[in-house]
Structures are given as C-alpha cells and as structure tokens.
Short mmCIF file of C-alpha atoms in Angstrom, two decimals:
data_model
loop_
_atom_site.label_atom_id
_atom_site.label_comp_id
_atom_site.label_asym_id
_atom_site.label_seq_id
_atom_site.Cartn_x
_atom_site.Cartn_y
_atom_site.Cartn_z
CA UNK A 1 0.00 0.00 0.00
CA UNK A 2 1.28 3.45 -0.91
CA UNK A 3 0.14 6.01 1.63
CA UNK A 4 0.17 9.79 1.29
CA UNK A 5 0.11 11.93 4.42
CA UNK A 6 -1.69 15.25 3.95
CA UNK A 7 -1.58 18.12 6.45
CA UNK A 8 -4.44 20.57 5.75
CA UNK A 9 -3.24 24.03 6.80
CA UNK A 10 -5.92 26.67 6.32
CA UNK A 11 -4.92 30.27 6.91
CA UNK A 12 -8.22 31.64 8.17
CA UNK A 13 -9.43 30.57 11.60
CA UNK A 14 -12.10 32.24 13.68
CA UNK A 15 -10.43 31.56 17.02
CA UNK A 16 -6.79 31.70 15.89
CA UNK A 17 -6.07 33.30 12.49
CA UNK A 18 -2.85 32.10 10.79
CA UNK A 19 -2.24 29.53 13.53
CA UNK A 20 -0.33 27.31 11.08
CA UNK A 21 2.39 29.95 11.20
CA UNK A 22 2.39 30.37 14.99
CA UNK A 23 5.92 30.21 16.38
CA UNK A 24 6.66 27.20 18.55
CA UNK A 25 10.22 27.13 19.78
CA UNK A 26 11.54 28.92 16.72
CA UNK A 27 9.56 26.93 14.15
CA UNK A 28 6.12 27.55 12.63
CA UNK A 29 3.50 25.08 13.83
CA UNK A 30 3.06 23.60 10.36
CA UNK A 31 6.76 22.72 10.24
CA UNK A 32 6.56 20.85 13.54
CA UNK A 33 3.56 18.86 12.32
CA UNK A 34 5.36 18.09 9.06
CA UNK A 35 8.52 16.92 10.82
CA UNK A 36 6.59 14.66 13.18
CA UNK A 37 4.49 13.17 10.36
CA UNK A 38 7.63 12.54 8.30
CA UNK A 39 8.90 10.23 11.04
CA UNK A 40 6.11 7.73 10.32
CA UNK A 41 7.43 4.47 8.93
CA UNK A 42 4.29 3.99 6.82
CA UNK A 43 3.99 7.25 4.91
CA UNK A 44 5.56 7.34 1.46
CA UNK A 45 5.21 11.11 1.19
CA UNK A 46 3.92 14.01 3.29
CA UNK A 47 2.33 17.10 1.73
CA UNK A 48 1.09 20.33 3.31
CA UNK A 49 -2.21 21.39 1.72
CA UNK A 50 -2.80 25.10 2.13
CA UNK A 51 -4.87 27.94 0.73
CA UNK A 52 -2.47 30.79 1.43
CA UNK A 53 0.85 31.96 0.00
CA UNK A 54 2.33 32.73 3.42
CA UNK A 55 1.98 29.09 4.48
CA UNK A 56 3.31 27.92 1.12
CA UNK A 57 6.34 30.19 1.54
CA UNK A 58 6.92 28.86 5.06
CA UNK A 59 6.81 25.27 3.80
CA UNK A 60 9.22 26.06 0.99
CA UNK A 61 11.60 27.70 3.47
CA UNK A 62 12.10 24.45 5.38
CA UNK A 63 11.97 22.19 2.32
CA UNK A 64 8.51 20.75 2.88
CA UNK A 65 6.28 19.43 0.12
CA UNK A 66 3.37 21.82 -0.34
CA UNK A 67 0.27 22.01 -2.51
CA UNK A 68 -1.89 25.10 -3.02
CA UNK A 69 -5.60 24.24 -2.73
CA UNK A 70 -8.92 26.03 -3.11
CA UNK A 71 -9.66 28.47 -0.30
CA UNK A 72 -13.37 27.56 -0.38
CA UNK A 73 -13.00 23.97 0.86
CA UNK A 74 -15.32 23.30 3.81
CA UNK A 75 -13.17 20.64 5.45
CA UNK A 76 -9.76 19.03 5.56
CA UNK A 77 -11.30 16.03 3.82
CA UNK A 78 -12.16 18.16 0.79
CA UNK A 79 -8.65 19.62 0.80
CA UNK A 80 -7.15 16.11 0.90
CA UNK A 81 -9.21 15.10 -2.10
CA UNK A 82 -7.85 17.98 -4.15
CA UNK A 83 -4.29 17.01 -3.26
CA UNK A 84 -4.68 13.37 -4.22
CA UNK A 85 -5.95 14.37 -7.66
CA UNK A 86 -2.56 16.02 -8.18
CA UNK A 87 -0.53 13.19 -6.60
CA UNK A 88 -0.87 9.91 -8.50
CA UNK A 89 -0.05 6.37 -7.45
CA UNK A 90 -1.35 6.37 -3.87
CA UNK A 91 -3.79 3.84 -2.41
CA UNK A 92 -4.64 5.70 0.81
CA UNK A 93 -4.53 9.21 2.21
CA UNK A 94 -4.02 10.00 5.90
CA UNK A 95 -5.38 13.37 6.97
CA UNK A 96 -3.09 14.72 9.69
CA UNK A 97 -4.36 17.62 11.78
CA UNK A 98 -2.36 20.76 11.09
CA UNK A 99 -2.77 22.03 14.66
CA UNK A 100 -1.10 19.14 16.49
CA UNK A 101 2.60 20.06 16.52
CA UNK A 102 3.51 17.18 18.81
CA UNK A 103 1.61 14.41 17.06
CA UNK A 104 3.28 11.09 17.78
CA UNK A 105 4.32 9.17 14.62
CA UNK A 106 3.11 6.00 16.37
CA UNK A 107 -0.45 7.32 16.09
CA UNK A 108 -0.05 7.59 12.33
CA UNK A 109 1.48 4.13 12.22
CA UNK A 110 -1.37 2.62 14.27
CA UNK A 111 -3.86 4.02 11.80
CA UNK A 112 -1.83 3.02 8.74
CA UNK A 113 -1.61 -0.57 10.00
CA UNK A 114 -5.37 -0.90 9.33
CA UNK A 115 -5.02 -0.06 5.65
CA UNK A 116 -5.13 -3.37 3.79
CA UNK A 117 -6.93 -2.45 0.58
CA UNK A 118 -10.31 -3.48 1.98
CA UNK A 119 -10.59 -0.79 4.65
CA UNK A 120 -12.65 2.12 3.36
CA UNK A 121 -12.08 4.69 6.09
CA UNK A 122 -10.25 4.57 9.41
CA UNK A 123 -9.66 6.66 12.50
CA UNK A 124 -8.31 6.49 16.05
CA UNK A 125 -9.90 6.36 19.50
CA UNK A 126 -8.43 6.55 22.98
CA UNK A 127 -9.87 5.13 26.16
CA UNK A 128 -11.17 7.91 28.42
CA UNK A 129 -9.40 8.01 31.77
CA UNK A 130 -10.89 11.26 33.05
CA UNK A 131 -14.58 10.87 33.90
CA UNK A 132 -15.25 14.53 33.14
CA UNK A 133 -14.56 13.90 29.46
CA UNK A 134 -17.45 11.44 29.25
CA UNK A 135 -19.87 14.30 29.90
CA UNK A 136 -17.97 17.03 28.03
CA UNK A 137 -19.74 17.88 24.75
CA UNK A 138 -16.42 19.11 23.31
CA UNK A 139 -15.04 15.57 23.62
CA UNK A 140 -16.44 13.34 20.87
CA UNK A 141 -17.20 9.83 22.03
CA UNK A 142 -17.16 6.71 19.84
CA UNK A 143 -18.70 3.25 20.12
CA UNK A 144 -17.61 0.44 17.84
CA UNK A 145 -18.54 -3.16 17.11
CA UNK A 146 -16.71 -6.44 17.54
CA UNK A 147 -15.57 -6.14 13.93
CA UNK A 148 -13.69 -2.95 14.79
CA UNK A 149 -16.01 -0.72 12.78
CA UNK A 150 -17.43 2.44 14.31
CA UNK A 151 -21.12 2.27 15.17
CA UNK A 152 -21.58 5.93 16.09
CA UNK A 153 -19.83 9.13 17.19
CA UNK A 154 -21.48 11.60 19.52
CA UNK A 155 -20.89 14.62 21.71
CA UNK A 156 -23.20 12.97 24.23
CA UNK A 157 -22.07 10.18 26.58
CA UNK A 158 -22.40 6.90 24.68
CA UNK A 159 -23.37 4.35 25.68
CA UNK A 160 -25.82 5.68 28.26
CA UNK A 161 -25.40 3.50 31.33
CA UNK A 162 -29.02 3.31 32.42
CA UNK A 163 -28.54 1.16 35.50
CA UNK A 164 -25.63 2.97 37.16
CA UNK A 165 -25.07 6.36 38.75
CA UNK A 166 -22.89 8.54 36.54
CA UNK A 167 -19.99 8.46 38.98
CA UNK A 168 -19.74 4.70 38.41
CA UNK A 169 -20.04 4.67 34.62
CA UNK A 170 -16.33 4.41 33.82
CA UNK A 171 -15.91 1.64 36.37
CA UNK A 172 -18.49 -0.52 34.61
CA UNK A 173 -17.73 0.25 30.98
CA UNK A 174 -14.83 1.47 28.85
CA UNK A 175 -15.59 4.80 27.22
CA UNK A 176 -13.62 6.00 24.19
CA UNK A 177 -12.99 9.43 22.74
CA UNK A 178 -12.34 10.13 19.11
CA UNK A 179 -8.88 11.24 17.99
CA UNK A 180 -9.33 13.36 14.87
CA UNK A 181 -6.99 11.72 12.39
CA UNK A 182 -8.52 9.99 9.35
CA UNK A 183 -7.44 7.57 6.65
CA UNK A 184 -9.32 7.27 3.37
CA UNK A 185 -8.98 4.80 0.53
CA UNK A 186 -8.51 7.01 -2.52
CA UNK A 187 -11.69 5.95 -4.32
CA UNK A 188 -13.73 6.28 -1.12
CA UNK A 189 -12.33 9.74 -0.45
CA UNK A 190 -13.65 10.89 -3.81
CA UNK A 191 -17.06 9.42 -3.03
CA UNK A 192 -17.48 10.91 0.43
CA UNK A 193 -16.54 14.40 -0.74
CA UNK A 194 -19.44 14.25 -3.19
CA UNK A 195 -22.00 13.58 -0.45
CA UNK A 196 -24.34 16.28 0.76
CA UNK A 197 -24.37 17.11 4.46
CA UNK A 198 -26.49 14.61 6.34
CA UNK A 199 -29.05 15.13 9.08
CA UNK A 200 -26.91 13.47 11.76
CA UNK A 201 -23.86 15.46 10.70
CA UNK A 202 -25.73 18.74 10.99
CA UNK A 203 -27.23 17.75 14.33
CA UNK A 204 -23.93 16.82 16.02
CA UNK A 205 -21.61 18.93 13.83
CA UNK A 206 -19.52 15.83 13.10
CA UNK A 207 -18.42 15.22 9.52
CA UNK A 208 -17.84 11.48 10.00
CA UNK A 209 -21.54 10.91 10.67
CA UNK A 210 -22.19 11.80 7.03
CA UNK A 211 -20.12 8.79 6.04
CA UNK A 212 -21.81 6.41 8.46
CA UNK A 213 -25.27 7.66 7.52
CA UNK A 214 -24.49 6.88 3.88
CA UNK A 215 -23.37 3.32 4.58
CA UNK A 216 -19.57 3.62 4.62
CA UNK A 217 -17.50 1.68 7.15
CA UNK A 218 -15.03 3.43 9.46
CA UNK A 219 -12.46 1.09 10.95
CA UNK A 220 -11.23 2.06 14.41
CA UNK A 221 -7.79 1.59 15.97
CA UNK A 222 -7.11 2.26 19.64
CA UNK A 223 -4.20 4.40 20.77
CA UNK A 224 -3.00 5.11 24.29
CA UNK A 225 -1.30 8.34 23.21
CA UNK A 226 -3.00 11.62 24.07
CA UNK A 227 -3.14 14.22 21.29
CA UNK A 228 -2.56 17.90 22.00
CA UNK A 229 -4.33 20.28 19.64
CA UNK A 230 -3.93 24.05 19.36
CA UNK A 231 -7.25 25.82 18.83
CA UNK A 232 -6.60 29.19 20.47
CA UNK A 233 -3.68 31.45 21.42
CA UNK A 234 -4.26 30.32 25.03
CA UNK A 235 -3.68 26.70 23.95
CA UNK A 236 -0.39 27.79 22.40
CA UNK A 237 0.79 29.17 25.73
CA UNK A 238 -0.09 25.94 27.49
CA UNK A 239 1.94 23.70 25.16
CA UNK A 240 5.18 25.58 25.68
CA UNK A 241 5.84 23.22 28.55
CA UNK A 242 6.29 20.44 25.95
CA UNK A 243 9.38 22.12 24.52
#
C-alpha cells in the first residue's frame, strides 16, 4: 500500500487566524507537524495542503512538500481530495491535523496498519481516563462493534449506562474518545466528498456521521497516546511546557 500523508493548513481561523504559522520554539507550527508526520514508517510522502501563500512560503523555506488548494473547501477532507488528484499512485490518504505540533508518529502508524486495501475509512480512538470527558460535549465519544467498525460518534455520553449512577459509569464500561486523524482509501475519499451534508452530521456537527449515515465503514484503531491540539492562542501558551 502506498500512503500519502496530507496536512491541511488553512490560513483563516475564527479563534486563531494564521495559527499554522504560529511560532513554537523557533519553528512555525506547520513545520513541527510536518517533521513529526515525516517520522512515520508507513507514509511514502507528506504534503502540506494550504490555501495561502504565506503558508506555502513557510513550507518552501524548510523544504517541505506543499500544494496550493482552493480556499473555499469546507473541510480538511475536501482539501485532501484535491491534493490526491494532483498526486498519483497512492492507495490511501491519511489526513493529519495541522494544529497538532507534537503528534506522535506512532499514532499515524497505528492508523496506517489498518489499511489493507479493503478498509474504506479509518480513524483512532483513545480510552477515556478522566470521567469529566465522558460528559464534556467538546469531547467526541465513539462506540464500535466487535468487527472494529465504528457504530456511532457523539458529543453525548455513549453508551448511556441506564442502571448505574454517573460516577460509576467508567468503572463498569470502557468509554472511548475520538482522535481526529482519518485515513481514506482514494476511491472512497472521492465518493465521500461528493456527499451532501447529512441530518446526523448537521445535528452533532460531526463530519464522519455523514459517512456512516451513507453506509460507509469506518475502521477504528485504539491508541494510548494523548493528542494535544492548538485551537486558540491560550492553547499555544499551554503547550510551551512540551518544549
């Protein structure tokens, strides 16, 4: 399997404009993501997909592969699909979040290990070890079947443990949160980007529900590594302790 890693790096951001260029220990965030992704033993190539010249110039300055994409894309998935149409010969694309400067290459490898030609889509989950996250609507929960395919993603606590007090839920059942890294088989990626927004997607504001609602399978791999995303300038200050 030939796998292309794509790092969507949009310039505009409501909460943190130009965050891809935010300085982290002397390097722009997008460079740190690129360097971490490039350590994966499964990726044959890594490309930064951007919509802005400043990010393209930054990528060129450190020798990164970069592709200019349409500024009107609604999601990283759409941006990945544009890239793969310009990069031939790949079987799968892995969409790597552009705001996780410390992403562990092992997370990418865990996801890539699922890609056998049959897998349509894949993503990661992590067991929740802080009970507060079960009830936090900003933490997306996932349930999956014995075949390893996702059954549903929700901002609500799933499953709902009807017979136990909430303080005992995690002691009686393993709860999992979604880690937002995706893999797509190339032909499936093209199909899902042609789908209209679904009712479940609009209700929960979760893109992956569009795929489930339309009958696609999302294989799930478990990781024990915690991701650290940068959504706001305040988040940037917090992660300086990682340096």
